[in-house]
mmCIF file of C-alpha atoms and ligand atoms in Angstrom:
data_model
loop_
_atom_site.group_PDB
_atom_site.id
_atom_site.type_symbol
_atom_site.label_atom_id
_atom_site.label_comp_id
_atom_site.label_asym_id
_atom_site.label_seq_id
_atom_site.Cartn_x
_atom_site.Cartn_y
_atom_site.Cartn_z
ATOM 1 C CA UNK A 125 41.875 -56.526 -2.789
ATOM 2 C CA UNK A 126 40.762 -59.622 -4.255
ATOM 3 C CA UNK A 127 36.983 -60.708 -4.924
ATOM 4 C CA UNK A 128 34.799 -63.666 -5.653
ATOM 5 C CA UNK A 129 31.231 -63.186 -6.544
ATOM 6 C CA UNK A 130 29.530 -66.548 -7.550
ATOM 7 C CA UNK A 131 26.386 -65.747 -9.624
ATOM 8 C CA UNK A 132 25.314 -69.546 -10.081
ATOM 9 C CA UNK A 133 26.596 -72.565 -9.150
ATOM 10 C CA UNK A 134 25.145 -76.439 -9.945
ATOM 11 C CA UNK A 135 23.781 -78.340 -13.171
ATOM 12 C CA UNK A 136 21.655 -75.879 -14.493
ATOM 13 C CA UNK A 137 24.310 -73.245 -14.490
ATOM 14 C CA UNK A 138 27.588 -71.945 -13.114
ATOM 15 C CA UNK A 139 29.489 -68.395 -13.206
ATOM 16 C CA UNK A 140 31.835 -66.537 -11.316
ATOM 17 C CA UNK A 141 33.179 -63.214 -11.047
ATOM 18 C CA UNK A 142 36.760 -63.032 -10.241
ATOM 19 C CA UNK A 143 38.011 -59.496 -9.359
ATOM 20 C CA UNK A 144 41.107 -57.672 -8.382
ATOM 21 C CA UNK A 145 40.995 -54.287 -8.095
ATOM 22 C CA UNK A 146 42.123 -53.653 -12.006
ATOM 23 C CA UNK A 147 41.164 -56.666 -13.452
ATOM 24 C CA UNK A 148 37.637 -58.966 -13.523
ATOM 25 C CA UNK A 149 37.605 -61.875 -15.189
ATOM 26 C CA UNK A 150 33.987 -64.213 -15.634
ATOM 27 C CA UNK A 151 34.877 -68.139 -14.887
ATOM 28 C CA UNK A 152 32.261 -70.102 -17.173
ATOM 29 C CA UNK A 153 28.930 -68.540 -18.504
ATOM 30 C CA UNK A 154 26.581 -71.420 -18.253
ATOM 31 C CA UNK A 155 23.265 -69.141 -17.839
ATOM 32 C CA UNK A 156 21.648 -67.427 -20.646
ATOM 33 C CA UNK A 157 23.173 -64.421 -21.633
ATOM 34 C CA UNK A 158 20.169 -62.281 -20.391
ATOM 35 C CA UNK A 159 20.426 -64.218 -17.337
ATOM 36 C CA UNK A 160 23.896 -63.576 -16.698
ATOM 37 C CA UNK A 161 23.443 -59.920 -16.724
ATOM 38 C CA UNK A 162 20.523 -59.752 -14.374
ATOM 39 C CA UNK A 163 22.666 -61.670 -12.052
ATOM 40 C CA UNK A 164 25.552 -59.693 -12.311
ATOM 41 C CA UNK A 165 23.451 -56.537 -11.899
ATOM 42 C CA UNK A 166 21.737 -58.038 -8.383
ATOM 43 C CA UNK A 167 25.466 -58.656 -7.314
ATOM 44 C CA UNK A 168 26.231 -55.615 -8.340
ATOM 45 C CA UNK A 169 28.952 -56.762 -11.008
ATOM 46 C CA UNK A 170 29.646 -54.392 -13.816
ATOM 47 C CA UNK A 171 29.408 -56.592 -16.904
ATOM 48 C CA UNK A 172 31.262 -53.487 -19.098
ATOM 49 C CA UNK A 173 33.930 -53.689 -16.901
ATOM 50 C CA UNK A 174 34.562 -57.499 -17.513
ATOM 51 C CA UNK A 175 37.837 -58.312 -19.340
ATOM 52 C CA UNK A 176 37.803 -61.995 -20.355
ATOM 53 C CA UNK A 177 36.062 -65.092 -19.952
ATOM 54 C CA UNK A 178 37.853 -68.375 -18.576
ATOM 55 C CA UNK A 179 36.061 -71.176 -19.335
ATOM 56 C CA UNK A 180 36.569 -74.516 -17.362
ATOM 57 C CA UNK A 181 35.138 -77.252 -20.056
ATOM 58 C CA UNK A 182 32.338 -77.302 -22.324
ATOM 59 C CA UNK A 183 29.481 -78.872 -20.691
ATOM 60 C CA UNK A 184 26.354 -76.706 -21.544
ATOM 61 C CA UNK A 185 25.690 -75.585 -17.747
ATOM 62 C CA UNK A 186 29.057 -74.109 -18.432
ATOM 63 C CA UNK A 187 28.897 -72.648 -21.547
ATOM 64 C CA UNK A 188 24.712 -71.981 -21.826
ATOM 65 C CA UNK A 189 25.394 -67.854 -22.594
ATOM 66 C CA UNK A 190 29.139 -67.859 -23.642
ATOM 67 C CA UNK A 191 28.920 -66.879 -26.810
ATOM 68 C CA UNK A 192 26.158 -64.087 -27.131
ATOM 69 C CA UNK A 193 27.671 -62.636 -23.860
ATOM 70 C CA UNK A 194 31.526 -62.888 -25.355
ATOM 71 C CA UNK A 195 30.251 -60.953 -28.462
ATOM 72 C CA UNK A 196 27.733 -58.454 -26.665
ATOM 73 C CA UNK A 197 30.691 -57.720 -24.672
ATOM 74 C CA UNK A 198 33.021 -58.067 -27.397
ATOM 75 C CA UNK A 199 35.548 -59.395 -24.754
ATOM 76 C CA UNK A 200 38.342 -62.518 -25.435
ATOM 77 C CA UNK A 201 37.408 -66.211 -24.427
ATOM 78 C CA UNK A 202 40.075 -68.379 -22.723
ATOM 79 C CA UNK A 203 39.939 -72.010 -23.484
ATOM 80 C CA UNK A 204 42.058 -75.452 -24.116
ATOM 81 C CA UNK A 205 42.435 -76.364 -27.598
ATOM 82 C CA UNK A 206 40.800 -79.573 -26.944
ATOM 83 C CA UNK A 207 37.627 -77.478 -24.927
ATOM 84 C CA UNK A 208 37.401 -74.824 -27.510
ATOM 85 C CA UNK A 209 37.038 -77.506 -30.528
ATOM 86 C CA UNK A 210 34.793 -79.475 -28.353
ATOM 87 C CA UNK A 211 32.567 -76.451 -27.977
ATOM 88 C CA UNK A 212 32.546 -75.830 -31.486
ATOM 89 C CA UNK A 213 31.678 -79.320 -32.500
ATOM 90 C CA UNK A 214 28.559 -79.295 -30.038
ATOM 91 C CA UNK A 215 26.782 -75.498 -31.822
ATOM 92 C CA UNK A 216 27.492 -77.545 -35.319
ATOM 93 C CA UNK A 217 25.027 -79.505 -36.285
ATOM 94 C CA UNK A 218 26.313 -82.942 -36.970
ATOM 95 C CA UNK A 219 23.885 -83.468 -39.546
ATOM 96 C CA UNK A 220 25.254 -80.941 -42.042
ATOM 97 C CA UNK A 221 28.506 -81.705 -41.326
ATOM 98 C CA UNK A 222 30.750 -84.801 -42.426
ATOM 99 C CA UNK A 223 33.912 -85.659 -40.725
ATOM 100 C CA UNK A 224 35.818 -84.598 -43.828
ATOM 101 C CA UNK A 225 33.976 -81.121 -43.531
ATOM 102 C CA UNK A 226 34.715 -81.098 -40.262
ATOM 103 C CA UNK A 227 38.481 -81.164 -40.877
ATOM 104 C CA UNK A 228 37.938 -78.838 -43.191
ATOM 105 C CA UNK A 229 36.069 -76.236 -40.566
ATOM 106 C CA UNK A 230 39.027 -76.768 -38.281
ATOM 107 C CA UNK A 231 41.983 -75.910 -41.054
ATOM 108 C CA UNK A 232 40.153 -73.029 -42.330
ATOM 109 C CA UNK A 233 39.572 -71.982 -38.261
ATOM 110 C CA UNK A 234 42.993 -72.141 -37.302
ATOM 111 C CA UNK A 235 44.035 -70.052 -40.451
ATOM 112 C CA UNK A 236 41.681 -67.352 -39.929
ATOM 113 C CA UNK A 237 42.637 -67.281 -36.403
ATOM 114 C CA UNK A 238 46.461 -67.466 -37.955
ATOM 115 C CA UNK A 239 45.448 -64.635 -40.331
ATOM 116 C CA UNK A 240 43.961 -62.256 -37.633
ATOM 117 C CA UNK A 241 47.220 -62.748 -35.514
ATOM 118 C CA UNK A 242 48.884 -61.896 -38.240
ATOM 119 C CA UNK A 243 46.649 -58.965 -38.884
ATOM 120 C CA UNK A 244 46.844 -57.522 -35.373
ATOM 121 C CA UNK A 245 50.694 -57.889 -35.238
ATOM 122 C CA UNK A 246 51.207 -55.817 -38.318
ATOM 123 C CA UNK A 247 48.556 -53.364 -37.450
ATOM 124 C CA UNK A 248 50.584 -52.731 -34.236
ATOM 125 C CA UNK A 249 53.538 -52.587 -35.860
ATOM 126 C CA UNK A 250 52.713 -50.539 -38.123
ATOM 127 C CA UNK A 251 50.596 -48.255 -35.220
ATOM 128 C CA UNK A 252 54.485 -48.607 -33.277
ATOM 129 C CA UNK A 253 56.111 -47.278 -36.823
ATOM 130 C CA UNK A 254 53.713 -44.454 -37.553
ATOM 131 C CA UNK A 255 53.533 -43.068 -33.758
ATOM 132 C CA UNK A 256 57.584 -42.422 -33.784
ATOM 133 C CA UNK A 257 57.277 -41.293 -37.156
ATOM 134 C CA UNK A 258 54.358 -39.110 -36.135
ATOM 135 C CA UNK A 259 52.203 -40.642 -38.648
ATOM 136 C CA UNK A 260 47.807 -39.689 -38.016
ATOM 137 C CA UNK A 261 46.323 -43.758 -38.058
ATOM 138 C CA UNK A 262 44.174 -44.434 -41.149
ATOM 139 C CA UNK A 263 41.285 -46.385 -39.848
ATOM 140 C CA UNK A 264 41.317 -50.500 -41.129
ATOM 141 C CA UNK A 265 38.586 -51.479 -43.088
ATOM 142 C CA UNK A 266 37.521 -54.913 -42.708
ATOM 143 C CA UNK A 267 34.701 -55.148 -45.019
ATOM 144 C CA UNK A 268 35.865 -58.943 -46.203
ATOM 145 C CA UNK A 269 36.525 -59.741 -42.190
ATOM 146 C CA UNK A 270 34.457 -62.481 -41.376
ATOM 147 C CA UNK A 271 34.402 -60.317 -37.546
ATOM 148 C CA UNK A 272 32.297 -57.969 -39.966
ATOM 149 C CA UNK A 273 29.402 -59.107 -37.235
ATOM 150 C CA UNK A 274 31.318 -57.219 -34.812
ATOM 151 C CA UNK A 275 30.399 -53.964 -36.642
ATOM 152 C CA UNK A 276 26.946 -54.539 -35.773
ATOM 153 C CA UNK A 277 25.402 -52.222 -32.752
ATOM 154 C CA UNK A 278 24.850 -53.184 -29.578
ATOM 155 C CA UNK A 279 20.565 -53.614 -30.510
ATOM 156 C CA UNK A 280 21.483 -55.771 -32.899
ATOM 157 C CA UNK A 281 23.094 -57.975 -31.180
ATOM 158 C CA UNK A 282 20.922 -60.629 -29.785
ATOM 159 C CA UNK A 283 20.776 -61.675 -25.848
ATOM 160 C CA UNK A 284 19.628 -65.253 -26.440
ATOM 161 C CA UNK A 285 19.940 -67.663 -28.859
ATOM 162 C CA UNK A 286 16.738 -68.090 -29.833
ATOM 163 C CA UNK A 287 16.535 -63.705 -30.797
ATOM 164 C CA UNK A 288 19.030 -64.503 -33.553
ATOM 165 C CA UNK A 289 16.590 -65.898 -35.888
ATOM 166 C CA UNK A 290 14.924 -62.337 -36.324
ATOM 167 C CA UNK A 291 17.910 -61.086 -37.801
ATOM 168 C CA UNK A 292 18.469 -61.232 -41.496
ATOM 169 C CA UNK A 293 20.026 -64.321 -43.144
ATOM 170 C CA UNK A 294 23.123 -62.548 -44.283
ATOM 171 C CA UNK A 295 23.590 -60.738 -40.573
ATOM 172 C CA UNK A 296 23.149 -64.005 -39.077
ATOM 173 C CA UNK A 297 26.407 -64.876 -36.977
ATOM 174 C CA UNK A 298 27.999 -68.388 -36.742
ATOM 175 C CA UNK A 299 26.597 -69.740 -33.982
ATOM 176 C CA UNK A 300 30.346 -70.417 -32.778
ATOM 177 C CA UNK A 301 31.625 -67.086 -33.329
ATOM 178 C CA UNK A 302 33.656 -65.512 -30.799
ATOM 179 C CA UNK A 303 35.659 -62.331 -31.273
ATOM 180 C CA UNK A 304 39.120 -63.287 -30.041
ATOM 181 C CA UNK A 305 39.548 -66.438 -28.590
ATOM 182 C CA UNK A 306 43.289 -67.023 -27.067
ATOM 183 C CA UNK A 307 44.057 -70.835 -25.486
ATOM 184 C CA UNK A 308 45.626 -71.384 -22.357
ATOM 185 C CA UNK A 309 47.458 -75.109 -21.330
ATOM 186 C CA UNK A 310 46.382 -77.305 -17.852
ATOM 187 C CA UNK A 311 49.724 -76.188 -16.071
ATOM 188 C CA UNK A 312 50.883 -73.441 -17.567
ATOM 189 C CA UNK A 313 50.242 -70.119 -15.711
ATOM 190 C CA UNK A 314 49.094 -66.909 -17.549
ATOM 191 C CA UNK A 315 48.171 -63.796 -16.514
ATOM 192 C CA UNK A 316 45.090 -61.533 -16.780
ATOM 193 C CA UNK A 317 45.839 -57.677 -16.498
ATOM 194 C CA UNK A 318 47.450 -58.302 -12.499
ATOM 195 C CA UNK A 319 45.229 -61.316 -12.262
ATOM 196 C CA UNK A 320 47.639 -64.643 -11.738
ATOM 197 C CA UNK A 321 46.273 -67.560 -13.209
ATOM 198 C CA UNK A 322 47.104 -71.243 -12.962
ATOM 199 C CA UNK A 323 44.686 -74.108 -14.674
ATOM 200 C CA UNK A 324 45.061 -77.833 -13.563
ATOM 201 C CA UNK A 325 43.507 -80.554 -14.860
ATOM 202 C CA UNK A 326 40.504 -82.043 -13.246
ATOM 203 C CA UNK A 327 38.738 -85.854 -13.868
ATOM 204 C CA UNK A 328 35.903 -84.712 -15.236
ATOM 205 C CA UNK A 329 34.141 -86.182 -18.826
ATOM 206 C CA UNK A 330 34.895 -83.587 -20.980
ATOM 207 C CA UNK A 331 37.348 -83.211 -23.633
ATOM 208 C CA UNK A 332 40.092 -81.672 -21.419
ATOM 209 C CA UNK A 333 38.493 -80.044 -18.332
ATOM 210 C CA UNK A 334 40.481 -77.399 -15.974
ATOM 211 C CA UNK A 335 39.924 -76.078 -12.693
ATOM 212 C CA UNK A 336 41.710 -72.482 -11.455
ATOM 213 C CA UNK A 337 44.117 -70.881 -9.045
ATOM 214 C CA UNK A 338 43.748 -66.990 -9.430
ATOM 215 C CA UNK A 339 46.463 -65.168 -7.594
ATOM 216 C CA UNK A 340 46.722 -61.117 -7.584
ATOM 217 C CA UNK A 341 47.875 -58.734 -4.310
ATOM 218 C CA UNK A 342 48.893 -61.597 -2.197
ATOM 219 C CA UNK A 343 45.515 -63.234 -2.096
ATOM 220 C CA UNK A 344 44.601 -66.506 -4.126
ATOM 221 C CA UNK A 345 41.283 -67.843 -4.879
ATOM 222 C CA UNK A 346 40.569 -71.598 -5.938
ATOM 223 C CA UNK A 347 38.002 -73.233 -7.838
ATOM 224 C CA UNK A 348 37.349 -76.710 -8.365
ATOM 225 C CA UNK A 349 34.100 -78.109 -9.859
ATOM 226 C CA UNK A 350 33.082 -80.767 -11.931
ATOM 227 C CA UNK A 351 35.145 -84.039 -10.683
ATOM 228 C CA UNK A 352 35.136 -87.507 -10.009
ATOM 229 C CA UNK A 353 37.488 -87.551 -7.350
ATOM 230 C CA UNK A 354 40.308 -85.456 -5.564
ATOM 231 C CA UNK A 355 43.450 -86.456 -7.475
ATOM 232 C CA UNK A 356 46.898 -85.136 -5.827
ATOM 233 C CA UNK A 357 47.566 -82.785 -8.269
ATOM 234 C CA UNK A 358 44.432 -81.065 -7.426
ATOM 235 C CA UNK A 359 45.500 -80.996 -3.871
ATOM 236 C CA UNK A 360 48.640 -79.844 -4.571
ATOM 237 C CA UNK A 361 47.227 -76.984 -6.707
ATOM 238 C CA UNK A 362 44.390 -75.890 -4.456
ATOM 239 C CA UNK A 363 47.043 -75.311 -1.755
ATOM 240 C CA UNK A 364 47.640 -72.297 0.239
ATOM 241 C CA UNK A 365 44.184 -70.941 -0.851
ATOM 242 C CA UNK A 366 42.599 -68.030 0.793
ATOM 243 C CA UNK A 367 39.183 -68.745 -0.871
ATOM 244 C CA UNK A 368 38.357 -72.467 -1.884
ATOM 245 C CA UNK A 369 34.951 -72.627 -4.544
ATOM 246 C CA UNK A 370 34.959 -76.597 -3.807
ATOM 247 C CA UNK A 371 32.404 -79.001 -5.635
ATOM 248 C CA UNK A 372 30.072 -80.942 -3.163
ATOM 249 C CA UNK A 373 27.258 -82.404 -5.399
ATOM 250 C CA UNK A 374 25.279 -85.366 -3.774
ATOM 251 C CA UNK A 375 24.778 -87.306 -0.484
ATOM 252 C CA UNK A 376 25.980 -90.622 -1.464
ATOM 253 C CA UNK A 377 22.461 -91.929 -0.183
ATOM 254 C CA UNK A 378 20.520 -89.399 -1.620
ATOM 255 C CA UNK A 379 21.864 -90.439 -5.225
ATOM 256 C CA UNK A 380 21.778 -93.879 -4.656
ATOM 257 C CA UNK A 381 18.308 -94.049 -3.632
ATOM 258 C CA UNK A 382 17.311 -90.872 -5.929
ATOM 259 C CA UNK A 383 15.356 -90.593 -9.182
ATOM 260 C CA UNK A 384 18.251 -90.641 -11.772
ATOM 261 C CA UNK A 385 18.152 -93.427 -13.777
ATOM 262 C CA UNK A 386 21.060 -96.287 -13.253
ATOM 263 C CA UNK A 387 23.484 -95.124 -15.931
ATOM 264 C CA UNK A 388 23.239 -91.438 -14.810
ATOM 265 C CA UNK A 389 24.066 -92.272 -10.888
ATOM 266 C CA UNK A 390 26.450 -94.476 -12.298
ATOM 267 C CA UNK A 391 28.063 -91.214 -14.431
ATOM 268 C CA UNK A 392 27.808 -89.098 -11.385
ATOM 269 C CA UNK A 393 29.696 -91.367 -8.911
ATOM 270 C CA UNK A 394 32.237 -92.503 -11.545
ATOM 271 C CA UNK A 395 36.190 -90.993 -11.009
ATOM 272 C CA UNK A 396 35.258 -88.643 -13.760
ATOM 273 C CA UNK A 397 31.612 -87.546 -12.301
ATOM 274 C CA UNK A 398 30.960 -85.523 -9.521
ATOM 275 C CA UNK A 399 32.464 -85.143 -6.067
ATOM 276 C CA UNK A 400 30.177 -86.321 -3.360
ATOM 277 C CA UNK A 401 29.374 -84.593 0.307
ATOM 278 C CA UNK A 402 31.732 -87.164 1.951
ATOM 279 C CA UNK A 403 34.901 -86.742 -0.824
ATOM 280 C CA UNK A 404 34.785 -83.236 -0.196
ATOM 281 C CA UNK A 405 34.766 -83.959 3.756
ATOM 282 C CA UNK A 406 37.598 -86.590 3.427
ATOM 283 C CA UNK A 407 39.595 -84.120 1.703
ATOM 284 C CA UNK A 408 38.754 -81.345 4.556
ATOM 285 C CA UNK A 409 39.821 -83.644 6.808
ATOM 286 C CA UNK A 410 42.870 -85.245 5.389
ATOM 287 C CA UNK A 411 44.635 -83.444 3.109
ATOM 288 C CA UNK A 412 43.245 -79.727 3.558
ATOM 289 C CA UNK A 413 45.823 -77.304 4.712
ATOM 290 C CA UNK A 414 43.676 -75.345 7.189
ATOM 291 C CA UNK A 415 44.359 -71.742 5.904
ATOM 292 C CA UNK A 416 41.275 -70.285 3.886
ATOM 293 C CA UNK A 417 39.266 -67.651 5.080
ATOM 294 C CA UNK A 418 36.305 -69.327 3.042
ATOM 295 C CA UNK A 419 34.941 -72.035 1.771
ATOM 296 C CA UNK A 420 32.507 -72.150 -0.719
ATOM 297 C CA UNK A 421 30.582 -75.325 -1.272
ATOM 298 C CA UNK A 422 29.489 -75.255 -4.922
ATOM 299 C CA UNK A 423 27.861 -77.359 -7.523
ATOM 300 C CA UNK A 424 25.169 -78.607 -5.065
ATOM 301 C CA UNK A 425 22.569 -81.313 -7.011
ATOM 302 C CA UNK A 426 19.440 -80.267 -6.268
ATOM 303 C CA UNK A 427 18.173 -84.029 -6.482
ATOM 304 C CA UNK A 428 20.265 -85.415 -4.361
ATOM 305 C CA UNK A 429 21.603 -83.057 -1.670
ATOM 306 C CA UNK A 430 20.427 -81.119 0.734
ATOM 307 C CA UNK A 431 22.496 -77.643 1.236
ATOM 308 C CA UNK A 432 22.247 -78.057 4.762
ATOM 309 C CA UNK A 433 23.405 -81.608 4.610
ATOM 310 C CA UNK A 434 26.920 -80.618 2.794
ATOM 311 C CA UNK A 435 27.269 -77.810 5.065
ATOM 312 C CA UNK A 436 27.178 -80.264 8.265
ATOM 313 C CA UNK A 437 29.044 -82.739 6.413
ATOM 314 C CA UNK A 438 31.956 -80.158 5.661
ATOM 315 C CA UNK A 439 32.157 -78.087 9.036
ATOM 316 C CA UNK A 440 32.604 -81.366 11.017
ATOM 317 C CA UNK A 441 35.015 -82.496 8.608
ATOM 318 C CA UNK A 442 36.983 -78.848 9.140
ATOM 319 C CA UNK A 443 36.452 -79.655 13.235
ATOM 320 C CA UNK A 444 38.569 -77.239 15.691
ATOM 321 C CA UNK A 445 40.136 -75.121 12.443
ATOM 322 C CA UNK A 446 36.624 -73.272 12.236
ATOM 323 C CA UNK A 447 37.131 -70.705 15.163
ATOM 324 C CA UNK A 448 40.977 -70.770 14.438
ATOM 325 C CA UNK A 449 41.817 -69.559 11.007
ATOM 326 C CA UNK A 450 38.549 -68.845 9.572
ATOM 327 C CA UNK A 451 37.308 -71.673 7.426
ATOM 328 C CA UNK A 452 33.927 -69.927 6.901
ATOM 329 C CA UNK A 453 31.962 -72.278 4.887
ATOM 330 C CA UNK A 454 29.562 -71.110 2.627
ATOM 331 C CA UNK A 455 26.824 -72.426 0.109
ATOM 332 C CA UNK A 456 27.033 -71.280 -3.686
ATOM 333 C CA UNK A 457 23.395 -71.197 -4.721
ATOM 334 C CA UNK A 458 21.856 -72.428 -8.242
ATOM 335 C CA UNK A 459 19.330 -69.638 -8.140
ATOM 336 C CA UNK A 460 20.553 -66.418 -6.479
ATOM 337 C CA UNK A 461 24.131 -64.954 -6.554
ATOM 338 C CA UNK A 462 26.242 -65.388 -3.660
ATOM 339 C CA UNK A 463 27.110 -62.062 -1.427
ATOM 340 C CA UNK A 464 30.687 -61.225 -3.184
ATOM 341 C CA UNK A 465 33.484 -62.276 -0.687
ATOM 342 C CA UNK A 466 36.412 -59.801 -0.755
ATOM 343 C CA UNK A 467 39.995 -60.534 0.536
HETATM 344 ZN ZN1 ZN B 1450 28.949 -78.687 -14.257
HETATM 345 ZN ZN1 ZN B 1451 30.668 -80.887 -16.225
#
């Protein structure tokens, strides 16, 4: 069994719940924190039960709750390099901080990251050494840890950013902090508990953006938002999926004739913007393999589409294969989750 639950999809927010039966995984956290869990609660999503985050580039309706919700839950964060320093560079502020400091932050980042590794592989080893020599564990202090914010209880522990400036100075996390972050490469598959997982690279202006094939007991889910156009490698990657979460953002007449400003439509119809009604329908039409159970239109502007206009504009590019093979389509919302589809 295999499940998607979308909790948010579009520019003021996007999260997903990918489950297999042992594993759930959240793609992006771009609501508040507090937000996150109400919506997981009305989809009824355990949030305890959550073992990673996978996040797909660091635009802020991507990223909004990431890091109260990663610490709250005190669960890893999967990121690119590039994405992960990216994020970090936007919660610094760039007037306290000089290129030269900068570099500085990043070396002293990667060796406390080096140090912790370090840390955790001796403290298993030496867990391994003491369990055949039927040692009892000695618990680690970490009083000098800079995770020491880790040790605080759950209260404590803010659910929105702007909650964190009631606590005192010297409890006062990094805005940045994240308790174990681990880095995954466009192309490279990892896994997830029994969750399969294979990012690709998507056109998209961000620092090195990725979209997702998640694969566990014969099912695979897709999930491609956030891009200019539909390069073959996406194609080839989104193959063979059972459930496609494919980005539909604007009528191309709607945006033209919209309220954005020149540069922004510009930005949003650009090959690293947004994919539009009719790119999503060309690719349904010509390149689309036929054999998903469901797809999920996501990433809808709500300036310049109409849900019911992408909907149209994606069943008649999917024709005859409708009744055939499935091919449900359905519309991620930007306010309320979507019912969980299960495979
Ligand atoms: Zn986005
Ligand atoms: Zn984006």
């Amino acid at each position: 069994m295999m499940r998607m639950t979308v909790l948010a999809s579009g520019s003021k927010g996007n999260s997903t719940v990918i489950a297999s039966s042992r594993t759930r995984v959240l793609v992006d956290a771009g609501l508040s924190c507090r937000e996150l869990l109400r919506r997981m609660a009305l989809a009824g999503e355990d949030p305890s039960a959550l073992d990673a985050i996978l996040i797909t580039h660091e635009h802020i309706d991507h990223v909004a709750g990431l890091a109260v919700l990663a610490r709250k839950l005190r669960i890893p964060v999967f990121f690119t390099e590039p994405t992960h320093r990216a994020w970090v560079r936007m919660l610094t502020p760039r007037t306290t901080m000089s290129y030269a400091r900068w570099l500085d932050h990043l070396a002293l980042e990667k060796q406390t990251r080096e140090q912790e590794k370090e840390a955790r592989a001796a403290a298993i080893a030496l867990e391994t050494a003491n369990q055949l020599a039927g040692v009892e564990n000695e618990p680690t202090l970490r009083s000098d840890d800079p995770n020491a914010v880790l040790e605080l209880p759950d209260e404590a522990e803010p659910c929105d950013a702007e909650s964190a400036e009631t606590l005192p100075v010297a409890a006062k996390p990094d805005p940045a902090f994240l308790p174990v972050v681990e880095y995954f490469r466009a192309g490279t598959s990892f896994s997830i508990g029994d969750i399969g997982i294979t990012p690709f690279t998507i056109p998209h202006d961000a620092a090195d953006p990725c979209g997702f094939v998640f694969e566990a007991e014969g099912v695979r889910m897709a999930l491609a938002t956030d891009l200019g156009y539909m390069p073959p490698n996406v194609k080839q990657a989104i193959a063979r999926s059972d459930v496609l979460l494919l980005e539909s953002n604007h009528d191309l007449e709607m945006l033209r004739d919209g309220p954005y400003p020149w540069s922004v439509k510009q930005r949003v119809l650009s090959r690293v913007g947004h994919l539009s009604n009719s790119a999503t329908a060309e690719y349904l039409s010509r390149d689309y393999d036929g054999g998903a159970a469901f797809i999920v239109l996501g990433h809808l502007s709500e300036s310049n589409n109409v849900p019911e206009l992408a909907r149209l504009s994606a069943e008649q590019a999917i024709g005859d294969r409708m009744t055939l093979l499935g091919n449900k389509v359905l519309l991620a919302s930007q306010t309320v989750p979507l019912e969980p589809i299960c495979l």
